[in-house]
């Protein structure tokens, strides 16, 4: 079965540094998502992306965050000036369509640790 | 968004059926019920979804009551590898054309016992 691939699996960074988390969605999918999960907490929606623009974003997704689809295969999440509270597991997801009858496929995540 | 209520935890004996309940009394007629699971901080894994009719696939069965106010996920023969947090999600239909995202709650921690 096709998979969503995320790299790196673990990322350690110093507070204040910028990080880029990378995702390769399933090849024929058109809708892309980022979620995060702080240790012991819920999986939280961050942002969705379609047709090269943000479709929806949560309150968490402030000016510190940005997303990009730099080429036909990658989907990235950039976190500028990381804070300690950005430490979390970040999940990328994709779906073929945006309808409610279309399932999301999730990657295995990137564990971000901000020191 | 339609809210779901799930028990925080359940146990099941290996080889037996696991029946995970979910209440969603405020569900709207065009909202699907989705089940995902998360094994030890891995990415959420799709299990099954349905609208009105009962559904079955290679992983599980989904039983939705006639009034759609509750559903049950059935794992017919639970194994130790089925130990995970199971999320019941009512997928909000957004008429405005946004992405109809999945919103995760706290789920049910299913512990399959040997």
PDB file of N, CA and C in Angstrom, chain A residues 31 33 35 37 39 42-43 45 48-50 55-56 89 91 95 97-109, chain B residues 30-32 34 36 38 41-46 49 58 87 91-94 97-106:
ATOM      1  N   UNK A  31      -4.581  16.740  -1.414  1.00  0.00           N
ATOM      2  CA  UNK A  31      -4.793  17.489  -0.185  1.00  0.00           C
ATOM      3  C   UNK A  31      -3.749  17.060   0.832  1.00  0.00           C
ATOM      4  N   UNK A  33      -1.835  17.774   4.796  1.00  0.00           N
ATOM      5  CA  UNK A  33      -2.113  18.235   6.156  1.00  0.00           C
ATOM      6  C   UNK A  33      -0.868  18.094   7.017  1.00  0.00           C
ATOM      7  N   UNK A  35      -0.242  17.790  11.286  1.00  0.00           N
ATOM      8  CA  UNK A  35      -0.762  17.656  12.634  1.00  0.00           C
ATOM      9  C   UNK A  35       0.435  17.587  13.580  1.00  0.00           C
ATOM     10  N   UNK A  37       1.504  16.342  17.832  1.00  0.00           N
ATOM     11  CA  UNK A  37       1.087  15.696  19.071  1.00  0.00           C
ATOM     12  C   UNK A  37       2.169  15.926  20.112  1.00  0.00           C
ATOM     13  N   UNK A  39       3.710  15.285  23.683  1.00  0.00           N
ATOM     14  CA  UNK A  39       3.760  14.049  24.456  1.00  0.00           C
ATOM     15  C   UNK A  39       2.618  13.960  25.461  1.00  0.00           C
ATOM     16  N   UNK A  42      -3.399  15.173  22.815  1.00  0.00           N
ATOM     17  CA  UNK A  42      -4.143  14.794  21.622  1.00  0.00           C
ATOM     18  C   UNK A  42      -3.349  15.078  20.345  1.00  0.00           C
ATOM     19  N   UNK A  43      -3.745  14.438  19.282  1.00  0.00           N
ATOM     20  CA  UNK A  43      -3.274  14.791  17.949  1.00  0.00           C
ATOM     21  C   UNK A  43      -4.025  16.054  17.522  1.00  0.00           C
ATOM     22  N   UNK A  45      -4.727  19.310  14.868  1.00  0.00           N
ATOM     23  CA  UNK A  45      -4.660  19.807  13.497  1.00  0.00           C
ATOM     24  C   UNK A  45      -3.889  21.126  13.458  1.00  0.00           C
ATOM     25  N   UNK A  48      -4.070  22.704   6.597  1.00  0.00           N
ATOM     26  CA  UNK A  48      -4.330  21.917   5.404  1.00  0.00           C
ATOM     27  C   UNK A  48      -3.965  22.748   4.183  1.00  0.00           C
ATOM     28  N   UNK A  49      -3.664  22.053   3.092  1.00  0.00           N
ATOM     29  CA  UNK A  49      -3.058  22.704   1.927  1.00  0.00           C
ATOM     30  C   UNK A  49      -3.597  22.055   0.682  1.00  0.00           C
ATOM     31  N   UNK A  50      -4.040  22.887  -0.250  1.00  0.00           N
ATOM     32  CA  UNK A  50      -4.577  22.369  -1.507  1.00  0.00           C
ATOM     33  C   UNK A  50      -4.335  23.384  -2.606  1.00  0.00           C
ATOM     34  N   UNK A  55      -5.585  25.955   2.863  1.00  0.00           N
ATOM     35  CA  UNK A  55      -7.042  25.887   2.853  1.00  0.00           C
ATOM     36  C   UNK A  55      -7.623  26.262   4.205  1.00  0.00           C
ATOM     37  N   UNK A  56      -6.961  25.801   5.229  1.00  0.00           N
ATOM     38  CA  UNK A  56      -7.455  26.024   6.584  1.00  0.00           C
ATOM     39  C   UNK A  56      -6.288  25.917   7.550  1.00  0.00           C
ATOM     40  N   UNK A  89       5.658  15.518  18.339  1.00  0.00           N
ATOM     41  CA  UNK A  89       5.690  14.681  17.152  1.00  0.00           C
ATOM     42  C   UNK A  89       4.842  15.381  16.096  1.00  0.00           C
ATOM     43  N   UNK A  91       3.053  15.107  12.428  1.00  0.00           N
ATOM     44  CA  UNK A  91       2.574  14.143  11.441  1.00  0.00           C
ATOM     45  C   UNK A  91       2.106  14.858  10.184  1.00  0.00           C
ATOM     46  N   UNK A  95      -4.610  13.168   1.391  1.00  0.00           N
ATOM     47  CA  UNK A  95      -5.804  12.489   0.900  1.00  0.00           C
ATOM     48  C   UNK A  95      -5.968  12.799  -0.577  1.00  0.00           C
ATOM     49  N   UNK A  97      -8.776  13.338  -2.221  1.00  0.00           N
ATOM     50  CA  UNK A  97      -9.734  14.427  -2.400  1.00  0.00           C
ATOM     51  C   UNK A  97     -10.005  15.051  -1.046  1.00  0.00           C
ATOM     52  N   UNK A  98     -10.768  16.121  -1.034  1.00  0.00           N
ATOM     53  CA  UNK A  98     -11.048  16.804   0.225  1.00  0.00           C
ATOM     54  C   UNK A  98     -12.407  16.482   0.809  1.00  0.00           C
ATOM     55  N   UNK A  99     -13.129  15.550   0.201  1.00  0.00           N
ATOM     56  CA  UNK A  99     -14.481  15.276   0.685  1.00  0.00           C
ATOM     57  C   UNK A  99     -14.432  14.506   1.994  1.00  0.00           C
ATOM     58  N   UNK A 100     -15.542  14.491   2.689  1.00  0.00           N
ATOM     59  CA  UNK A 100     -15.603  13.806   3.976  1.00  0.00           C
ATOM     60  C   UNK A 100     -15.658  12.295   3.817  1.00  0.00           C
ATOM     61  N   UNK A 101     -15.799  11.816   2.584  1.00  0.00           N
ATOM     62  CA  UNK A 101     -15.787  10.377   2.338  1.00  0.00           C
ATOM     63  C   UNK A 101     -14.410   9.895   1.902  1.00  0.00           C
ATOM     64  N   UNK A 102     -13.403  10.738   2.076  1.00  0.00           N
ATOM     65  CA  UNK A 102     -12.063  10.411   1.625  1.00  0.00           C
ATOM     66  C   UNK A 102     -11.140  10.305   2.823  1.00  0.00           C
ATOM     67  N   UNK A 103     -10.523   9.158   3.008  1.00  0.00           N
ATOM     68  CA  UNK A 103      -9.698   8.969   4.191  1.00  0.00           C
ATOM     69  C   UNK A 103      -8.356   9.675   4.064  1.00  0.00           C
ATOM     70  N   UNK A 104      -7.814  10.021   5.229  1.00  0.00           N
ATOM     71  CA  UNK A 104      -6.475  10.605   5.306  1.00  0.00           C
ATOM     72  C   UNK A 104      -5.475   9.504   5.626  1.00  0.00           C
ATOM     73  N   UNK A 105      -4.335   9.573   4.960  1.00  0.00           N
ATOM     74  CA  UNK A 105      -3.231   8.670   5.243  1.00  0.00           C
ATOM     75  C   UNK A 105      -2.150   9.476   5.967  1.00  0.00           C
ATOM     76  N   UNK A 106      -1.682   8.937   7.083  1.00  0.00           N
ATOM     77  CA  UNK A 106      -0.693   9.636   7.894  1.00  0.00           C
ATOM     78  C   UNK A 106       0.684   9.008   7.744  1.00  0.00           C
ATOM     79  N   UNK A 107       1.706   9.862   7.838  1.00  0.00           N
ATOM     80  CA  UNK A 107       3.066   9.372   7.910  1.00  0.00           C
ATOM     81  C   UNK A 107       3.407   8.922   9.330  1.00  0.00           C
ATOM     82  N   UNK A 108       4.612   8.439   9.492  1.00  0.00           N
ATOM     83  CA  UNK A 108       5.034   7.913  10.791  1.00  0.00           C
ATOM     84  C   UNK A 108       5.562   8.990  11.722  1.00  0.00           C
ATOM     85  N   UNK A 109       5.691  10.212  11.213  1.00  0.00           N
ATOM     86  CA  UNK A 109       5.986  11.336  12.078  1.00  0.00           C
ATOM     87  C   UNK A 109       7.449  11.715  12.181  1.00  0.00           C
TER      88      UNK A 109
ATOM     89  N   UNK B  30     -25.117  14.268   7.205  1.00  0.00           N
ATOM     90  CA  UNK B  30     -24.105  14.103   6.171  1.00  0.00           C
ATOM     91  C   UNK B  30     -22.702  13.926   6.732  1.00  0.00           C
ATOM     92  N   UNK B  31     -22.599  13.641   8.004  1.00  0.00           N
ATOM     93  CA  UNK B  31     -21.295  13.471   8.650  1.00  0.00           C
ATOM     94  C   UNK B  31     -20.943  11.991   8.779  1.00  0.00           C
ATOM     95  N   UNK B  32     -19.744  11.673   8.346  1.00  0.00           N
ATOM     96  CA  UNK B  32     -19.263  10.309   8.415  1.00  0.00           C
ATOM     97  C   UNK B  32     -18.660  10.020   9.787  1.00  0.00           C
ATOM     98  N   UNK B  34     -15.631   8.019  11.428  1.00  0.00           N
ATOM     99  CA  UNK B  34     -14.335   7.440  11.107  1.00  0.00           C
ATOM    100  C   UNK B  34     -13.727   6.805  12.368  1.00  0.00           C
ATOM    101  N   UNK B  36      -9.863   5.600  13.609  1.00  0.00           N
ATOM    102  CA  UNK B  36      -8.421   5.503  13.423  1.00  0.00           C
ATOM    103  C   UNK B  36      -7.833   4.894  14.692  1.00  0.00           C
ATOM    104  N   UNK B  38      -3.888   4.553  16.909  1.00  0.00           N
ATOM    105  CA  UNK B  38      -2.515   5.015  17.029  1.00  0.00           C
ATOM    106  C   UNK B  38      -1.783   4.059  17.963  1.00  0.00           C
ATOM    107  N   UNK B  41       2.428   6.172  19.659  1.00  0.00           N
ATOM    108  CA  UNK B  41       2.986   7.392  19.078  1.00  0.00           C
ATOM    109  C   UNK B  41       3.377   7.263  17.618  1.00  0.00           C
ATOM    110  N   UNK B  42       2.983   6.174  16.977  1.00  0.00           N
ATOM    111  CA  UNK B  42       3.132   6.118  15.528  1.00  0.00           C
ATOM    112  C   UNK B  42       2.064   7.009  14.900  1.00  0.00           C
ATOM    113  N   UNK B  43       2.111   7.173  13.594  1.00  0.00           N
ATOM    114  CA  UNK B  43       1.095   7.951  12.921  1.00  0.00           C
ATOM    115  C   UNK B  43      -0.267   7.289  13.008  1.00  0.00           C
ATOM    116  N   UNK B  44      -1.335   8.070  13.117  1.00  0.00           N
ATOM    117  CA  UNK B  44      -2.671   7.472  13.130  1.00  0.00           C
ATOM    118  C   UNK B  44      -2.894   6.607  11.892  1.00  0.00           C
ATOM    119  N   UNK B  45      -3.534   5.480  12.127  1.00  0.00           N
ATOM    120  CA  UNK B  45      -3.777   4.505  11.064  1.00  0.00           C
ATOM    121  C   UNK B  45      -5.267   4.397  10.819  1.00  0.00           C
ATOM    122  N   UNK B  46      -5.666   4.555   9.586  1.00  0.00           N
ATOM    123  CA  UNK B  46      -7.075   4.428   9.214  1.00  0.00           C
ATOM    124  C   UNK B  46      -7.550   3.003   9.438  1.00  0.00           C
ATOM    125  N   UNK B  49     -14.576   3.580   7.947  1.00  0.00           N
ATOM    126  CA  UNK B  49     -15.516   4.677   8.126  1.00  0.00           C
ATOM    127  C   UNK B  49     -16.856   4.312   7.498  1.00  0.00           C
ATOM    128  N   UNK B  58     -11.028  -5.649   5.915  1.00  0.00           N
ATOM    129  CA  UNK B  58     -10.121  -6.694   6.390  1.00  0.00           C
ATOM    130  C   UNK B  58      -9.654  -6.465   7.827  1.00  0.00           C
ATOM    131  N   UNK B  87      -9.506   5.945  18.021  1.00  0.00           N
ATOM    132  CA  UNK B  87     -10.209   7.218  17.940  1.00  0.00           C
ATOM    133  C   UNK B  87     -11.465   7.075  17.087  1.00  0.00           C
ATOM    134  N   UNK B  91     -16.610  13.284  11.217  1.00  0.00           N
ATOM    135  CA  UNK B  91     -15.919  14.211  10.325  1.00  0.00           C
ATOM    136  C   UNK B  91     -16.865  15.321   9.926  1.00  0.00           C
ATOM    137  N   UNK B  92     -16.485  16.504  10.339  1.00  0.00           N
ATOM    138  CA  UNK B  92     -17.310  17.676  10.143  1.00  0.00           C
ATOM    139  C   UNK B  92     -17.420  18.015   8.669  1.00  0.00           C
ATOM    140  N   UNK B  93     -18.626  18.250   8.205  1.00  0.00           N
ATOM    141  CA  UNK B  93     -18.832  18.664   6.824  1.00  0.00           C
ATOM    142  C   UNK B  93     -18.849  20.171   6.783  1.00  0.00           C
ATOM    143  N   UNK B  94     -17.959  20.741   6.006  1.00  0.00           N
ATOM    144  CA  UNK B  94     -17.830  22.186   5.943  1.00  0.00           C
ATOM    145  C   UNK B  94     -18.387  22.680   4.621  1.00  0.00           C
ATOM    146  N   UNK B  97     -16.379  24.853   1.873  1.00  0.00           N
ATOM    147  CA  UNK B  97     -15.363  24.381   0.925  1.00  0.00           C
ATOM    148  C   UNK B  97     -14.015  24.168   1.538  1.00  0.00           C
ATOM    149  N   UNK B  98     -13.902  24.257   2.827  1.00  0.00           N
ATOM    150  CA  UNK B  98     -12.618  23.970   3.486  1.00  0.00           C
ATOM    151  C   UNK B  98     -12.401  22.470   3.495  1.00  0.00           C
ATOM    152  N   UNK B  99     -11.398  22.059   4.161  1.00  0.00           N
ATOM    153  CA  UNK B  99     -10.855  20.736   3.920  1.00  0.00           C
ATOM    154  C   UNK B  99     -11.495  19.610   4.710  1.00  0.00           C
ATOM    155  N   UNK B 100     -12.522  19.886   5.501  1.00  0.00           N
ATOM    156  CA  UNK B 100     -13.164  18.773   6.195  1.00  0.00           C
ATOM    157  C   UNK B 100     -12.132  17.929   6.952  1.00  0.00           C
ATOM    158  N   UNK B 101     -11.352  18.585   7.748  1.00  0.00           N
ATOM    159  CA  UNK B 101     -10.255  17.949   8.462  1.00  0.00           C
ATOM    160  C   UNK B 101     -10.782  16.960   9.498  1.00  0.00           C
ATOM    161  N   UNK B 102      -9.900  16.081   9.944  1.00  0.00           N
ATOM    162  CA  UNK B 102     -10.189  15.186  11.057  1.00  0.00           C
ATOM    163  C   UNK B 102      -9.786  15.870  12.359  1.00  0.00           C
ATOM    164  N   UNK B 103     -10.647  15.797  13.340  1.00  0.00           N
ATOM    165  CA  UNK B 103     -10.347  16.327  14.664  1.00  0.00           C
ATOM    166  C   UNK B 103     -10.308  15.147  15.639  1.00  0.00           C
ATOM    167  N   UNK B 104      -9.166  14.958  16.262  1.00  0.00           N
ATOM    168  CA  UNK B 104      -8.974  13.825  17.159  1.00  0.00           C
ATOM    169  C   UNK B 104      -9.341  14.198  18.588  1.00  0.00           C
ATOM    170  N   UNK B 105     -10.010  13.267  19.260  1.00  0.00           N
ATOM    171  CA  UNK B 105     -10.253  13.400  20.684  1.00  0.00           C
ATOM    172  C   UNK B 105      -9.211  12.616  21.464  1.00  0.00           C
ATOM    173  N   UNK B 106      -9.603  12.135  22.630  1.00  0.00           N
ATOM    174  CA  UNK B 106      -8.667  11.398  23.473  1.00  0.00           C
ATOM    175  C   UNK B 106      -8.715   9.898  23.253  1.00  0.00           C
TER     176      UNK B 106
END
